[in-house]
């Protein structure tokens, strides 16, 4: 910016300040506010970021497809979007990688648009401006194509009409009698169960391992598709594995039966993909000390990458008292980076999948650093008892602190190539 334009800008700010107007942006926003309407400005935002969940027979409490449906919720919509409680997407927008697959979060501009619409009396606007209704994917359809293998939860799960939220693990035998490499995987509710499945995360056990650990497989949540791994990349599922379904059921006013399942497509027998997609428990801290009433208790954990890594996904794992988690990296030359931070809400276990061309590339010898914060005060709506100390444990009213991180290892040559290609990318952007 030249000195000339700079001084003009300062002058403009000074003038506006003299007139008693606080900041420049609010001047232009005020001019546009009167023109913000549902059909022209708000409906497209709801279509992209809300309607997947907010429509009849989906998981949210009300439908937001039409003006008539949205209008009574205007105030509440404004409250939820300006606090970023809705849509449920809790990545910190000010730090770390910002591009994710299936990102339905709102931009600051979209939030301002919704707020302006509500402040202005939530007008409908011109009917001709209404975009055509959004088409939704058919729940019966597998995004990964017809799978080779399907494992269901052990028994149909019945959610009473007015049941409280239910979280828990349901475990099934996979029935696999040989080790196989997974090419694609998708977890999905049954058609009848769809409206009550808030989310489902599947993981698989390693029958040869002593600890009863399960390894991440896939996440089902509305707005996300199954995982089709890049060619040459796979995940091994071992003979005799069990599949654990971590379920969150939310009642919807009608007794509903669900039978969530996971569908898997294999590499042909005998084909071993070059790269294994690893999902690791990262930065476990089992020595948690969370005093009663404290609202911001920090713990740290570490995990060393023995090989170069391309990180594909990050998911915080905390329990009821979780507040926030950051995933950082300490590189071999001791420089530090924050890859992602996300606020935590126990009601939503979100996997954040990095866009391929911005996914973190970390050289071998990097240490991943997980920092978690817990809130044991009564300000945390998930806290049953703020007068009690909390520590590590398996039950959901015990606490945990680690991240699920998915990555695949790459050799030095490939790593260098990827890093070089990235440099080219940024040069082009500038
Ligand atoms: C991934 C699913 C999902 C998406 C996307 C989503 N919501 Fe929600 N919303 C829910 C669920 C489920 C609830 C019920 C509360 C809960 O479980 O957190 C809810 C609750 C709400 C509420 C409070 C309703 C009440 O009973 O007070 C409002 C308002 C809301 N959502 C607005 C929005 C808006 C606006 C968007 C888009 C900008 C959006 N939501 C996107 C699932 C979603």
PDB file of C-alpha atoms in Angstrom, residues 186-310:
ATOM      1  CA  UNK A 186     -18.489 -46.229   5.216  1.00  0.00           C
ATOM      2  CA  UNK A 187     -20.516 -46.314   8.413  1.00  0.00           C
ATOM      3  CA  UNK A 188     -24.229 -45.654   8.087  1.00  0.00           C
ATOM      4  CA  UNK A 189     -27.451 -45.936  10.037  1.00  0.00           C
ATOM      5  CA  UNK A 190     -30.259 -48.167   8.796  1.00  0.00           C
ATOM      6  CA  UNK A 191     -32.961 -46.331   6.850  1.00  0.00           C
ATOM      7  CA  UNK A 192     -35.426 -46.467   9.757  1.00  0.00           C
ATOM      8  CA  UNK A 193     -32.742 -45.489  12.253  1.00  0.00           C
ATOM      9  CA  UNK A 194     -31.432 -42.501  10.327  1.00  0.00           C
ATOM     10  CA  UNK A 195     -33.378 -39.790  12.233  1.00  0.00           C
ATOM     11  CA  UNK A 196     -32.068 -40.904  15.641  1.00  0.00           C
ATOM     12  CA  UNK A 197     -28.396 -41.495  14.829  1.00  0.00           C
ATOM     13  CA  UNK A 198     -26.643 -38.307  15.830  1.00  0.00           C
ATOM     14  CA  UNK A 199     -23.276 -39.773  14.984  1.00  0.00           C
ATOM     15  CA  UNK A 200     -21.441 -43.093  14.856  1.00  0.00           C
ATOM     16  CA  UNK A 201     -17.727 -43.761  14.967  1.00  0.00           C
ATOM     17  CA  UNK A 202     -16.424 -47.214  14.106  1.00  0.00           C
ATOM     18  CA  UNK A 203     -13.125 -48.738  15.143  1.00  0.00           C
ATOM     19  CA  UNK A 204     -11.589 -52.202  14.922  1.00  0.00           C
ATOM     20  CA  UNK A 205      -9.614 -54.290  17.371  1.00  0.00           C
ATOM     21  CA  UNK A 206      -6.301 -55.951  16.773  1.00  0.00           C
ATOM     22  CA  UNK A 207      -6.866 -59.541  17.955  1.00  0.00           C
ATOM     23  CA  UNK A 208      -3.109 -60.107  18.358  1.00  0.00           C
ATOM     24  CA  UNK A 209      -2.504 -57.102  20.541  1.00  0.00           C
ATOM     25  CA  UNK A 210      -2.533 -57.399  24.337  1.00  0.00           C
ATOM     26  CA  UNK A 211      -4.118 -54.078  25.132  1.00  0.00           C
ATOM     27  CA  UNK A 212      -7.775 -53.946  24.240  1.00  0.00           C
ATOM     28  CA  UNK A 213      -7.296 -50.998  21.992  1.00  0.00           C
ATOM     29  CA  UNK A 214      -9.441 -50.310  18.991  1.00  0.00           C
ATOM     30  CA  UNK A 215      -8.157 -48.541  15.918  1.00  0.00           C
ATOM     31  CA  UNK A 216     -10.178 -45.861  14.216  1.00  0.00           C
ATOM     32  CA  UNK A 217     -12.040 -47.008  11.115  1.00  0.00           C
ATOM     33  CA  UNK A 218     -14.584 -44.401  10.015  1.00  0.00           C
ATOM     34  CA  UNK A 219     -16.958 -41.715  11.185  1.00  0.00           C
ATOM     35  CA  UNK A 220     -20.577 -41.301  10.182  1.00  0.00           C
ATOM     36  CA  UNK A 221     -22.003 -37.818  10.555  1.00  0.00           C
ATOM     37  CA  UNK A 222     -24.430 -35.928   8.381  1.00  0.00           C
ATOM     38  CA  UNK A 223     -22.720 -33.961   5.666  1.00  0.00           C
ATOM     39  CA  UNK A 224     -19.897 -36.464   5.379  1.00  0.00           C
ATOM     40  CA  UNK A 225     -19.307 -39.303   2.982  1.00  0.00           C
ATOM     41  CA  UNK A 226     -17.528 -42.615   3.406  1.00  0.00           C
ATOM     42  CA  UNK A 227     -13.761 -42.824   3.019  1.00  0.00           C
ATOM     43  CA  UNK A 228     -12.368 -44.042  -0.267  1.00  0.00           C
ATOM     44  CA  UNK A 229      -8.627 -44.221   0.255  1.00  0.00           C
ATOM     45  CA  UNK A 230      -6.311 -42.880  -2.433  1.00  0.00           C
ATOM     46  CA  UNK A 231      -5.057 -45.604  -4.790  1.00  0.00           C
ATOM     47  CA  UNK A 232      -2.225 -47.562  -3.256  1.00  0.00           C
ATOM     48  CA  UNK A 233      -3.318 -46.620   0.262  1.00  0.00           C
ATOM     49  CA  UNK A 234      -5.231 -48.867   2.602  1.00  0.00           C
ATOM     50  CA  UNK A 235      -5.955 -49.948   6.114  1.00  0.00           C
ATOM     51  CA  UNK A 236      -5.527 -53.504   7.287  1.00  0.00           C
ATOM     52  CA  UNK A 237      -8.340 -55.292   9.076  1.00  0.00           C
ATOM     53  CA  UNK A 238      -7.209 -58.457  10.757  1.00  0.00           C
ATOM     54  CA  UNK A 239      -8.913 -61.835  10.889  1.00  0.00           C
ATOM     55  CA  UNK A 240     -10.941 -62.147  14.076  1.00  0.00           C
ATOM     56  CA  UNK A 241     -11.240 -58.384  14.591  1.00  0.00           C
ATOM     57  CA  UNK A 242     -14.153 -56.956  16.429  1.00  0.00           C
ATOM     58  CA  UNK A 243     -15.847 -53.779  15.287  1.00  0.00           C
ATOM     59  CA  UNK A 244     -16.752 -51.224  17.908  1.00  0.00           C
ATOM     60  CA  UNK A 245     -19.558 -48.784  17.136  1.00  0.00           C
ATOM     61  CA  UNK A 246     -19.386 -45.693  19.314  1.00  0.00           C
ATOM     62  CA  UNK A 247     -22.962 -44.454  19.047  1.00  0.00           C
ATOM     63  CA  UNK A 248     -24.802 -41.295  19.953  1.00  0.00           C
ATOM     64  CA  UNK A 249     -28.558 -41.713  19.728  1.00  0.00           C
ATOM     65  CA  UNK A 250     -30.959 -38.781  20.133  1.00  0.00           C
ATOM     66  CA  UNK A 251     -34.723 -39.359  20.359  1.00  0.00           C
ATOM     67  CA  UNK A 252     -36.972 -37.649  17.831  1.00  0.00           C
ATOM     68  CA  UNK A 253     -40.455 -38.063  19.302  1.00  0.00           C
ATOM     69  CA  UNK A 254     -41.289 -41.423  17.701  1.00  0.00           C
ATOM     70  CA  UNK A 255     -40.061 -44.820  18.894  1.00  0.00           C
ATOM     71  CA  UNK A 256     -37.391 -45.717  16.370  1.00  0.00           C
ATOM     72  CA  UNK A 257     -35.277 -48.802  15.769  1.00  0.00           C
ATOM     73  CA  UNK A 258     -31.805 -48.530  14.311  1.00  0.00           C
ATOM     74  CA  UNK A 259     -29.303 -51.028  13.027  1.00  0.00           C
ATOM     75  CA  UNK A 260     -26.218 -49.041  12.078  1.00  0.00           C
ATOM     76  CA  UNK A 261     -23.660 -50.902   9.977  1.00  0.00           C
ATOM     77  CA  UNK A 262     -20.272 -50.451   8.460  1.00  0.00           C
ATOM     78  CA  UNK A 263     -19.621 -51.396   4.843  1.00  0.00           C
ATOM     79  CA  UNK A 264     -16.137 -52.247   3.626  1.00  0.00           C
ATOM     80  CA  UNK A 265     -14.641 -52.667   0.174  1.00  0.00           C
ATOM     81  CA  UNK A 266     -11.421 -54.678   0.072  1.00  0.00           C
ATOM     82  CA  UNK A 267      -8.380 -54.670  -2.155  1.00  0.00           C
ATOM     83  CA  UNK A 268      -8.362 -57.897  -4.148  1.00  0.00           C
ATOM     84  CA  UNK A 269      -6.894 -60.831  -2.195  1.00  0.00           C
ATOM     85  CA  UNK A 270      -3.114 -60.794  -2.364  1.00  0.00           C
ATOM     86  CA  UNK A 271      -2.872 -57.099  -3.290  1.00  0.00           C
ATOM     87  CA  UNK A 272      -1.010 -55.187  -0.616  1.00  0.00           C
ATOM     88  CA  UNK A 273      -1.258 -51.404  -1.013  1.00  0.00           C
ATOM     89  CA  UNK A 274       2.037 -49.520  -0.895  1.00  0.00           C
ATOM     90  CA  UNK A 275       0.975 -47.289   1.943  1.00  0.00           C
ATOM     91  CA  UNK A 276      -0.910 -48.037   5.091  1.00  0.00           C
ATOM     92  CA  UNK A 277      -3.237 -45.405   6.447  1.00  0.00           C
ATOM     93  CA  UNK A 278      -2.505 -45.317  10.135  1.00  0.00           C
ATOM     94  CA  UNK A 279      -4.873 -43.964  12.779  1.00  0.00           C
ATOM     95  CA  UNK A 280      -3.043 -43.420  15.985  1.00  0.00           C
ATOM     96  CA  UNK A 281      -3.922 -42.503  19.534  1.00  0.00           C
ATOM     97  CA  UNK A 282      -1.713 -39.450  19.863  1.00  0.00           C
ATOM     98  CA  UNK A 283      -0.505 -37.666  22.993  1.00  0.00           C
ATOM     99  CA  UNK A 284      -2.326 -39.777  25.590  1.00  0.00           C
ATOM    100  CA  UNK A 285      -2.118 -38.345  29.049  1.00  0.00           C
ATOM    101  CA  UNK A 286      -3.420 -40.812  31.639  1.00  0.00           C
ATOM    102  CA  UNK A 287      -2.270 -38.777  34.586  1.00  0.00           C
ATOM    103  CA  UNK A 288      -5.030 -36.200  34.505  1.00  0.00           C
ATOM    104  CA  UNK A 289      -5.572 -33.962  37.493  1.00  0.00           C
ATOM    105  CA  UNK A 290      -8.684 -31.830  37.106  1.00  0.00           C
ATOM    106  CA  UNK A 291      -9.569 -30.052  40.349  1.00  0.00           C
ATOM    107  CA  UNK A 292     -13.217 -29.404  41.269  1.00  0.00           C
ATOM    108  CA  UNK A 293     -14.624 -26.133  39.973  1.00  0.00           C
ATOM    109  CA  UNK A 294     -11.624 -25.272  37.748  1.00  0.00           C
ATOM    110  CA  UNK A 295     -12.605 -24.046  34.303  1.00  0.00           C
ATOM    111  CA  UNK A 296      -9.368 -24.193  32.316  1.00  0.00           C
ATOM    112  CA  UNK A 297      -7.136 -27.125  33.258  1.00  0.00           C
ATOM    113  CA  UNK A 298      -4.368 -27.905  30.792  1.00  0.00           C
ATOM    114  CA  UNK A 299      -2.591 -31.210  30.038  1.00  0.00           C
ATOM    115  CA  UNK A 300       0.003 -32.057  27.421  1.00  0.00           C
ATOM    116  CA  UNK A 301       0.923 -35.243  25.622  1.00  0.00           C
ATOM    117  CA  UNK A 302       3.462 -36.164  22.941  1.00  0.00           C
ATOM    118  CA  UNK A 303       3.895 -38.638  20.089  1.00  0.00           C
ATOM    119  CA  UNK A 304       6.973 -39.131  17.956  1.00  0.00           C
ATOM    120  CA  UNK A 305       6.773 -39.714  14.210  1.00  0.00           C
ATOM    121  CA  UNK A 306       9.465 -42.197  13.240  1.00  0.00           C
ATOM    122  CA  UNK A 307       8.869 -41.681   9.504  1.00  0.00           C
ATOM    123  CA  UNK A 308       7.867 -38.747   7.296  1.00  0.00           C
ATOM    124  CA  UNK A 309       4.127 -38.326   7.521  1.00  0.00           C
ATOM    125  CA  UNK A 310       1.250 -36.945   5.493  1.00  0.00           C
TER     126      UNK A 310
END
